[in-house]
Amino acid sequence: MRIHLLSPLLILLVLPACRHTAPQAPQDRPAAVTVAADDNLNAVLWMQASAEYRAAALQTWRAATDRLDDALADPRWDALLPAERGNPAMGLPPAVIVDVDETVLDNSPYQARLVLDGGEYASATWAAWVDERRATPIPGVLAFAQAAQARGVTIVYISNRTEAMQDATLDNLRAVGLPVASDAVFLGKGTVVEGCASADSGDKACRRRLAGRDYRVLFQFGDQLGDFTAVEPNTPDARAALMATHGEWFGERWWMLPNPSYGDWQPAVFDNDWGQSPQQRREAKRRALDPAR
Ligand SMILES: [Mg+2]
C-alpha cells in the first residue's frame, strides 16, 4: 500500500534523471572547444605538474651533494675537459659551474604562456620574462648551493642570457636564495675572454676557460650538452660521439638536469634550420623517430 502511494513520487524523481542521461540531439550539445595542438604541451606540463620531474631534479642535486667532499679532497679532480683548460687546476680555489635556465632557475611559466598563447620563443618576450625576475629555483638546487657555500665552493653561472640581462638575473638568483659571491660570477653571452675566440657567441667554451683560470672546477651542471663541452657541429652524430667519449663524466663530474621542452637536441634533428616553418620542423622530427629501435 505504501509502495503504491510512493510510486508516483518515485516516477517524478526518476524522470528528470532519465532526461539527463538520455542522448542529446546534436543541436542540443554544447559547441566543442577546439584548441590547436602544441608540440610542447606535454613537455611543459611534465615540468610544471609532475612529481616525476621534481624527483629527477632532486636526485641529481642530491647525488652531486653526496660527491662534494670526494671532489674537494682530491686535488687533481677537475670537471673541465683538458682541451678546455688552459692552466693547471691544482691549487686553485674550488668552484662549480652551473648553467642558469632549467638548471638552477625554472622558466616554465614562460614556456606555459607560449603554449597557452600558441606562440614560439622570441627574444623580446624572453627578455620581458627575464626582467620579471620571477623564475623559481629548480627542485634540489638550494640544498646543494648551501652545502657548496658551507664548504667554501664558489658557484659560477655560465649562461646564454645576455650580459644585458645580468642585473635581472642576479636579482632573481639572489631573491630565490642562490649564492652570488659577486657580479663577476655571472658570465653571460657576449662575455669577452682575452686570448679566446668562439665561432659562436652561444658557445660556452671560452667562458669555461675563463672560469678555469681562477678556479678548480669540481662539477658542471646543465640541461644541454653544450653546457659541459663544445658540441661542434650540432648534429645527432656529433652529439652521440660526444656521449661515447665523455658519457662517463655524467653522474661524477657532470650533472644533467632534465629539459624536454627545448634545447639543442631539437634543432639537431632539423639541420639547425630555424627558418623552416613549424610544420617542416615537425615533419623532420617525425622522420627522426625510430619505430624499429
Ligand atoms: Mg639551460
mmCIF file of C-alpha atoms and ligand atoms in Angstrom:
data_model
loop_
_atom_site.group_PDB
_atom_site.id
_atom_site.type_symbol
_atom_site.label_atom_id
_atom_site.label_comp_id
_atom_site.label_asym_id
_atom_site.label_seq_id
_atom_site.Cartn_x
_atom_site.Cartn_y
_atom_site.Cartn_z
ATOM 1 C CA MET A 1 0.000 0.000 0.000
ATOM 2 C CA ARG A 2 2.777 2.338 0.956
ATOM 3 C CA ILE A 3 4.587 1.444 -2.272
ATOM 4 C CA HIS A 4 1.549 2.380 -4.313
ATOM 5 C CA LEU A 5 1.418 5.734 -2.586
ATOM 6 C CA LEU A 6 5.104 6.456 -3.223
ATOM 7 C CA SER A 7 5.205 5.247 -6.797
ATOM 8 C CA PRO A 8 4.037 8.471 -8.462
ATOM 9 C CA LEU A 9 6.643 10.391 -6.437
ATOM 10 C CA LEU A 10 9.381 7.957 -7.426
ATOM 11 C CA ILE A 11 8.440 8.315 -11.071
ATOM 12 C CA LEU A 12 8.663 12.090 -10.745
ATOM 13 C CA LEU A 13 12.126 11.815 -9.153
ATOM 14 C CA VAL A 14 13.439 9.338 -11.698
ATOM 15 C CA LEU A 15 12.124 11.049 -14.807
ATOM 16 C CA PRO A 16 14.411 14.081 -14.649
ATOM 17 C CA ALA A 17 17.399 11.746 -14.192
ATOM 18 C CA CYS A 18 16.323 9.849 -17.298
ATOM 19 C CA ARG A 19 16.121 13.073 -19.234
ATOM 20 C CA HIS A 20 19.718 13.981 -18.227
ATOM 21 C CA THR A 21 21.202 10.643 -19.227
ATOM 22 C CA ALA A 22 19.334 10.326 -22.500
ATOM 23 C CA PRO A 23 21.460 11.018 -25.594
ATOM 24 C CA GLN A 24 21.252 14.617 -26.640
ATOM 25 C CA ALA A 25 20.344 15.617 -30.136
ATOM 26 C CA PRO A 26 23.351 17.103 -31.953
ATOM 27 C CA GLN A 27 21.775 20.555 -31.945
ATOM 28 C CA ASP A 28 21.482 20.444 -28.113
ATOM 29 C CA ARG A 29 25.143 19.652 -27.453
ATOM 30 C CA PRO A 30 27.426 22.492 -26.423
ATOM 31 C CA ALA A 31 29.866 23.510 -29.113
ATOM 32 C CA ALA A 32 33.164 21.651 -28.761
ATOM 33 C CA VAL A 33 36.041 23.840 -27.678
ATOM 34 C CA THR A 34 38.822 23.315 -30.186
ATOM 35 C CA VAL A 35 42.370 24.028 -29.049
ATOM 36 C CA ALA A 36 45.197 23.943 -31.527
ATOM 37 C CA ALA A 37 47.679 21.157 -30.817
ATOM 38 C CA ASP A 38 51.016 22.320 -29.449
ATOM 39 C CA ASP A 39 54.141 20.191 -29.677
ATOM 40 C CA ASN A 40 55.301 21.470 -26.293
ATOM 41 C CA LEU A 41 52.167 20.808 -24.236
ATOM 42 C CA ASN A 42 53.267 17.518 -22.702
ATOM 43 C CA ALA A 43 56.841 18.624 -22.078
ATOM 44 C CA VAL A 44 55.891 21.836 -20.274
ATOM 45 C CA LEU A 45 53.102 20.138 -18.349
ATOM 46 C CA TRP A 46 55.525 17.420 -17.231
ATOM 47 C CA MET A 47 57.960 20.007 -15.934
ATOM 48 C CA GLN A 48 55.265 22.013 -14.153
ATOM 49 C CA ALA A 49 52.864 19.389 -12.862
ATOM 50 C CA SER A 50 54.602 16.044 -12.475
ATOM 51 C CA ALA A 51 56.152 14.649 -9.329
ATOM 52 C CA GLU A 52 58.443 12.729 -11.679
ATOM 53 C CA TYR A 53 60.172 15.905 -12.876
ATOM 54 C CA ARG A 54 60.682 17.088 -9.306
ATOM 55 C CA ALA A 55 62.099 13.697 -8.352
ATOM 56 C CA ALA A 56 64.536 13.670 -11.270
ATOM 57 C CA ALA A 57 65.834 17.144 -10.424
ATOM 58 C CA LEU A 58 66.069 16.396 -6.708
ATOM 59 C CA GLN A 59 68.005 13.184 -7.192
ATOM 60 C CA THR A 60 70.513 14.963 -9.447
ATOM 61 C CA TRP A 61 71.289 17.711 -6.950
ATOM 62 C CA ARG A 62 71.337 15.265 -4.021
ATOM 63 C CA ALA A 63 73.697 12.855 -5.760
ATOM 64 C CA ALA A 64 76.041 15.740 -6.562
ATOM 65 C CA THR A 65 75.924 16.912 -2.950
ATOM 66 C CA ASP A 66 76.996 13.433 -1.891
ATOM 67 C CA ARG A 67 80.075 13.683 -4.151
ATOM 68 C CA LEU A 68 81.159 17.141 -2.997
ATOM 69 C CA ASP A 69 83.544 16.032 -0.268
ATOM 70 C CA ASP A 70 85.288 13.498 -2.541
ATOM 71 C CA ALA A 71 85.742 16.148 -5.220
ATOM 72 C CA LEU A 72 87.103 18.638 -2.715
ATOM 73 C CA ALA A 73 89.508 16.155 -1.154
ATOM 74 C CA ASP A 74 91.124 15.122 -4.453
ATOM 75 C CA PRO A 75 93.429 17.959 -5.591
ATOM 76 C CA ARG A 76 93.583 16.524 -9.122
ATOM 77 C CA TRP A 77 89.812 16.448 -9.510
ATOM 78 C CA ASP A 78 88.636 18.834 -12.254
ATOM 79 C CA ALA A 79 85.431 18.949 -14.304
ATOM 80 C CA LEU A 80 86.802 20.886 -17.280
ATOM 81 C CA LEU A 81 87.931 18.769 -20.184
ATOM 82 C CA PRO A 82 91.703 19.103 -20.735
ATOM 83 C CA ALA A 83 91.027 20.709 -24.131
ATOM 84 C CA GLU A 84 89.078 23.480 -22.416
ATOM 85 C CA ARG A 85 91.543 24.086 -19.603
ATOM 86 C CA GLY A 86 94.400 26.418 -20.368
ATOM 87 C CA ASN A 87 96.172 26.241 -16.997
ATOM 88 C CA PRO A 88 96.728 23.718 -14.208
ATOM 89 C CA ALA A 89 93.753 23.349 -11.880
ATOM 90 C CA MET A 90 95.681 22.071 -8.892
ATOM 91 C CA GLY A 91 95.946 24.582 -6.068
ATOM 92 C CA LEU A 92 93.178 26.873 -7.297
ATOM 93 C CA PRO A 93 90.154 27.557 -5.073
ATOM 94 C CA PRO A 94 87.190 25.288 -5.745
ATOM 95 C CA ALA A 95 84.106 26.256 -7.752
ATOM 96 C CA VAL A 96 81.228 24.650 -9.545
ATOM 97 C CA ILE A 97 79.954 25.878 -12.905
ATOM 98 C CA VAL A 98 76.199 25.974 -13.355
ATOM 99 C CA ASP A 99 74.042 26.928 -16.296
ATOM 100 C CA VAL A 100 71.077 29.128 -15.306
ATOM 101 C CA ASP A 101 67.926 28.319 -17.284
ATOM 102 C CA GLU A 102 66.326 24.969 -16.489
ATOM 103 C CA THR A 103 69.422 24.140 -14.446
ATOM 104 C CA VAL A 104 69.058 26.417 -11.415
ATOM 105 C CA LEU A 105 66.073 28.581 -12.447
ATOM 106 C CA ASP A 106 62.691 27.298 -13.624
ATOM 107 C CA ASN A 107 61.318 29.299 -16.549
ATOM 108 C CA SER A 108 58.362 27.028 -17.175
ATOM 109 C CA PRO A 109 55.851 29.904 -16.718
ATOM 110 C CA TYR A 110 57.339 31.484 -19.848
ATOM 111 C CA GLN A 111 57.013 28.185 -21.704
ATOM 112 C CA ALA A 112 53.455 27.754 -20.387
ATOM 113 C CA ARG A 113 52.497 31.180 -21.716
ATOM 114 C CA LEU A 114 53.799 30.212 -25.150
ATOM 115 C CA VAL A 115 51.718 27.037 -25.116
ATOM 116 C CA LEU A 116 48.584 28.845 -23.939
ATOM 117 C CA ASP A 117 49.029 31.688 -26.424
ATOM 118 C CA GLY A 118 50.110 29.489 -29.336
ATOM 119 C CA GLY A 119 53.393 31.364 -29.534
ATOM 120 C CA GLU A 120 57.013 30.467 -30.153
ATOM 121 C CA TYR A 121 60.162 31.661 -28.373
ATOM 122 C CA ALA A 122 61.096 35.221 -29.335
ATOM 123 C CA SER A 123 63.928 37.311 -27.919
ATOM 124 C CA ALA A 124 61.570 40.171 -26.940
ATOM 125 C CA THR A 125 59.125 38.016 -24.954
ATOM 126 C CA TRP A 126 62.050 36.156 -23.383
ATOM 127 C CA ALA A 127 63.701 39.425 -22.323
ATOM 128 C CA ALA A 128 60.401 40.593 -20.798
ATOM 129 C CA TRP A 129 60.143 37.354 -18.801
ATOM 130 C CA VAL A 130 63.739 37.629 -17.569
ATOM 131 C CA ASP A 131 63.014 41.193 -16.495
ATOM 132 C CA GLU A 132 60.109 39.982 -14.337
ATOM 133 C CA ARG A 133 62.717 38.240 -12.126
ATOM 134 C CA ARG A 134 60.104 35.668 -11.148
ATOM 135 C CA ALA A 135 61.786 32.387 -12.054
ATOM 136 C CA THR A 136 61.755 29.911 -9.169
ATOM 137 C CA PRO A 137 64.607 27.582 -8.130
ATOM 138 C CA ILE A 138 64.847 24.120 -9.668
ATOM 139 C CA PRO A 139 63.974 21.496 -7.023
ATOM 140 C CA GLY A 140 67.049 20.495 -5.022
ATOM 141 C CA VAL A 141 69.403 23.271 -6.110
ATOM 142 C CA LEU A 142 69.116 25.338 -2.932
ATOM 143 C CA ALA A 143 70.217 22.488 -0.683
ATOM 144 C CA PHE A 144 73.195 21.814 -2.968
ATOM 145 C CA ALA A 145 74.102 25.500 -3.025
ATOM 146 C CA GLN A 146 74.031 25.675 0.771
ATOM 147 C CA ALA A 147 76.287 22.624 1.014
ATOM 148 C CA ALA A 148 78.697 24.132 -1.516
ATOM 149 C CA GLN A 149 78.725 27.504 0.218
ATOM 150 C CA ALA A 150 79.360 25.878 3.606
ATOM 151 C CA ARG A 151 82.470 24.251 2.101
ATOM 152 C CA GLY A 152 83.803 27.441 0.540
ATOM 153 C CA VAL A 153 82.892 26.417 -3.009
ATOM 154 C CA THR A 154 82.057 29.341 -5.309
ATOM 155 C CA ILE A 155 79.166 28.989 -7.757
ATOM 156 C CA VAL A 156 79.942 30.391 -11.216
ATOM 157 C CA TYR A 157 76.959 30.975 -13.511
ATOM 158 C CA ILE A 158 77.719 30.479 -17.211
ATOM 159 C CA SER A 159 74.544 31.342 -19.053
ATOM 160 C CA ASN A 160 73.426 32.259 -22.526
ATOM 161 C CA ARG A 161 71.348 35.003 -21.033
ATOM 162 C CA THR A 162 72.997 38.119 -22.418
ATOM 163 C CA GLU A 163 75.223 40.420 -20.406
ATOM 164 C CA ALA A 164 72.394 42.990 -20.619
ATOM 165 C CA MET A 165 70.321 40.577 -18.543
ATOM 166 C CA GLN A 166 72.944 40.368 -15.808
ATOM 167 C CA ASP A 167 71.207 42.635 -13.273
ATOM 168 C CA ALA A 168 67.806 40.980 -13.646
ATOM 169 C CA THR A 169 69.384 37.541 -13.487
ATOM 170 C CA LEU A 170 71.465 38.243 -10.387
ATOM 171 C CA ASP A 171 68.425 39.841 -8.710
ATOM 172 C CA ASN A 172 66.420 36.707 -9.465
ATOM 173 C CA LEU A 173 69.170 34.365 -8.258
ATOM 174 C CA ARG A 174 69.597 36.296 -5.008
ATOM 175 C CA ALA A 175 65.840 36.517 -4.459
ATOM 176 C CA VAL A 176 65.431 32.746 -4.521
ATOM 177 C CA GLY A 177 68.369 32.252 -2.170
ATOM 178 C CA LEU A 178 71.139 31.209 -4.544
ATOM 179 C CA PRO A 179 74.606 32.491 -3.593
ATOM 180 C CA VAL A 180 76.047 35.232 -5.765
ATOM 181 C CA ALA A 181 79.567 35.879 -4.494
ATOM 182 C CA SER A 182 79.999 38.957 -6.725
ATOM 183 C CA ASP A 183 78.838 40.247 -10.095
ATOM 184 C CA ALA A 184 81.914 38.531 -11.566
ATOM 185 C CA VAL A 185 80.395 35.080 -11.085
ATOM 186 C CA PHE A 186 77.904 35.737 -13.899
ATOM 187 C CA LEU A 187 79.423 35.009 -17.322
ATOM 188 C CA GLY A 188 76.692 35.809 -19.830
ATOM 189 C CA LYS A 189 76.521 35.516 -23.572
ATOM 190 C CA GLY A 190 78.834 38.113 -25.074
ATOM 191 C CA THR A 191 81.466 37.938 -22.325
ATOM 192 C CA VAL A 192 84.798 38.807 -23.924
ATOM 193 C CA VAL A 193 87.513 36.344 -22.961
ATOM 194 C CA GLU A 194 91.021 37.559 -23.641
ATOM 195 C CA GLY A 195 93.006 35.135 -25.740
ATOM 196 C CA CYS A 196 89.986 33.003 -26.627
ATOM 197 C CA ALA A 197 87.594 33.300 -29.551
ATOM 198 C CA SER A 198 84.454 31.255 -30.108
ATOM 199 C CA ALA A 199 82.942 30.772 -33.538
ATOM 200 C CA ASP A 200 79.519 31.188 -31.990
ATOM 201 C CA SER A 201 78.711 33.597 -29.148
ATOM 202 C CA GLY A 202 76.451 30.964 -27.584
ATOM 203 C CA ASP A 203 79.387 28.559 -27.323
ATOM 204 C CA LYS A 204 80.451 28.492 -23.675
ATOM 205 C CA ALA A 205 83.948 27.050 -24.167
ATOM 206 C CA CYS A 206 85.762 30.383 -23.760
ATOM 207 C CA ARG A 207 83.780 31.239 -20.641
ATOM 208 C CA ARG A 208 84.593 27.845 -19.149
ATOM 209 C CA ARG A 209 88.248 28.525 -19.910
ATOM 210 C CA LEU A 210 87.905 31.902 -18.175
ATOM 211 C CA ALA A 211 86.392 30.310 -15.062
ATOM 212 C CA GLY A 212 89.171 27.738 -15.125
ATOM 213 C CA ARG A 213 91.806 30.463 -14.825
ATOM 214 C CA ASP A 214 90.561 31.280 -11.321
ATOM 215 C CA TYR A 215 89.114 28.009 -10.090
ATOM 216 C CA ARG A 216 89.471 24.274 -9.882
ATOM 217 C CA VAL A 217 86.061 23.206 -11.194
ATOM 218 C CA LEU A 218 84.583 20.414 -9.117
ATOM 219 C CA PHE A 219 81.382 19.933 -11.078
ATOM 220 C CA GLN A 220 79.450 21.280 -14.029
ATOM 221 C CA PHE A 221 75.644 21.366 -14.134
ATOM 222 C CA GLY A 222 73.437 21.956 -17.162
ATOM 223 C CA ASP A 223 70.404 20.943 -19.150
ATOM 224 C CA GLN A 224 72.208 20.923 -22.524
ATOM 225 C CA LEU A 225 75.209 19.009 -23.772
ATOM 226 C CA GLY A 226 76.767 22.350 -24.715
ATOM 227 C CA ASP A 227 76.740 23.364 -21.045
ATOM 228 C CA PHE A 228 79.569 20.876 -20.472
ATOM 229 C CA THR A 229 81.736 20.994 -23.577
ATOM 230 C CA ALA A 230 81.641 22.342 -27.110
ATOM 231 C CA VAL A 231 79.305 20.437 -29.434
ATOM 232 C CA GLU A 232 80.508 21.008 -32.979
ATOM 233 C CA PRO A 233 78.691 20.556 -35.260
ATOM 234 C CA ASN A 234 75.289 20.258 -33.588
ATOM 235 C CA THR A 235 74.261 17.053 -35.318
ATOM 236 C CA PRO A 236 72.835 13.836 -33.892
ATOM 237 C CA ASP A 237 76.042 12.004 -34.857
ATOM 238 C CA ALA A 238 78.365 14.539 -33.195
ATOM 239 C CA ARG A 239 76.224 14.530 -30.081
ATOM 240 C CA ALA A 240 76.243 10.737 -29.939
ATOM 241 C CA ALA A 241 80.034 10.724 -30.440
ATOM 242 C CA LEU A 242 80.459 13.163 -27.580
ATOM 243 C CA MET A 243 78.449 10.924 -25.291
ATOM 244 C CA ALA A 244 80.516 7.928 -26.389
ATOM 245 C CA THR A 245 83.710 9.812 -25.485
ATOM 246 C CA HIS A 246 82.704 11.667 -22.334
ATOM 247 C CA GLY A 247 79.499 9.996 -21.156
ATOM 248 C CA GLU A 248 81.271 8.539 -18.122
ATOM 249 C CA TRP A 249 81.703 12.011 -16.661
ATOM 250 C CA PHE A 250 77.957 12.257 -16.105
ATOM 251 C CA GLY A 251 76.996 11.374 -12.569
ATOM 252 C CA GLU A 252 80.581 12.005 -11.480
ATOM 253 C CA ARG A 253 81.768 15.469 -12.561
ATOM 254 C CA TRP A 254 78.957 16.453 -14.892
ATOM 255 C CA TRP A 255 75.301 16.557 -13.875
ATOM 256 C CA MET A 256 72.429 16.853 -16.353
ATOM 257 C CA LEU A 257 69.025 18.265 -15.438
ATOM 258 C CA PRO A 258 66.031 17.085 -17.482
ATOM 259 C CA ASN A 259 64.567 19.511 -20.024
ATOM 260 C CA PRO A 260 62.227 18.044 -22.624
ATOM 261 C CA SER A 261 60.743 21.422 -23.589
ATOM 262 C CA TYR A 262 63.612 22.997 -25.558
ATOM 263 C CA GLY A 263 67.287 22.658 -26.285
ATOM 264 C CA ASP A 264 69.839 21.977 -28.964
ATOM 265 C CA TRP A 265 68.770 18.341 -29.193
ATOM 266 C CA GLN A 266 65.770 19.614 -31.137
ATOM 267 C CA PRO A 267 67.365 21.674 -33.946
ATOM 268 C CA ALA A 268 69.967 18.921 -34.292
ATOM 269 C CA VAL A 269 67.259 16.828 -35.978
ATOM 270 C CA PHE A 270 66.127 19.563 -38.366
ATOM 271 C CA ASP A 271 69.571 20.724 -39.557
ATOM 272 C CA ASN A 272 69.570 23.682 -37.139
ATOM 273 C CA ASP A 273 67.407 25.493 -39.680
ATOM 274 C CA TRP A 274 65.001 27.655 -37.710
ATOM 275 C CA GLY A 275 63.953 29.285 -40.993
ATOM 276 C CA GLN A 276 61.789 26.274 -41.693
ATOM 277 C CA SER A 277 58.086 26.513 -40.901
ATOM 278 C CA PRO A 278 56.822 24.819 -37.730
ATOM 279 C CA GLN A 279 55.231 22.180 -39.991
ATOM 280 C CA GLN A 280 58.547 21.472 -41.753
ATOM 281 C CA ARG A 281 60.317 21.178 -38.408
ATOM 282 C CA ARG A 282 57.598 18.846 -37.149
ATOM 283 C CA GLU A 283 57.971 16.662 -40.232
ATOM 284 C CA ALA A 284 61.735 16.461 -39.694
ATOM 285 C CA LYS A 285 61.174 15.469 -36.071
ATOM 286 C CA ARG A 286 58.730 12.774 -37.147
ATOM 287 C CA ARG A 287 61.307 11.469 -39.621
ATOM 288 C CA ALA A 288 63.809 11.296 -36.757
ATOM 289 C CA LEU A 289 61.571 8.897 -34.836
ATOM 290 C CA ASP A 290 62.739 5.301 -34.990
ATOM 291 C CA PRO A 291 59.915 2.753 -34.906
ATOM 292 C CA ALA A 292 62.335 -0.169 -35.017
ATOM 293 C CA ARG A 293 64.829 0.586 -32.268
HETATM 294 MG MG MG B 1 69.809 25.858 -19.680
#
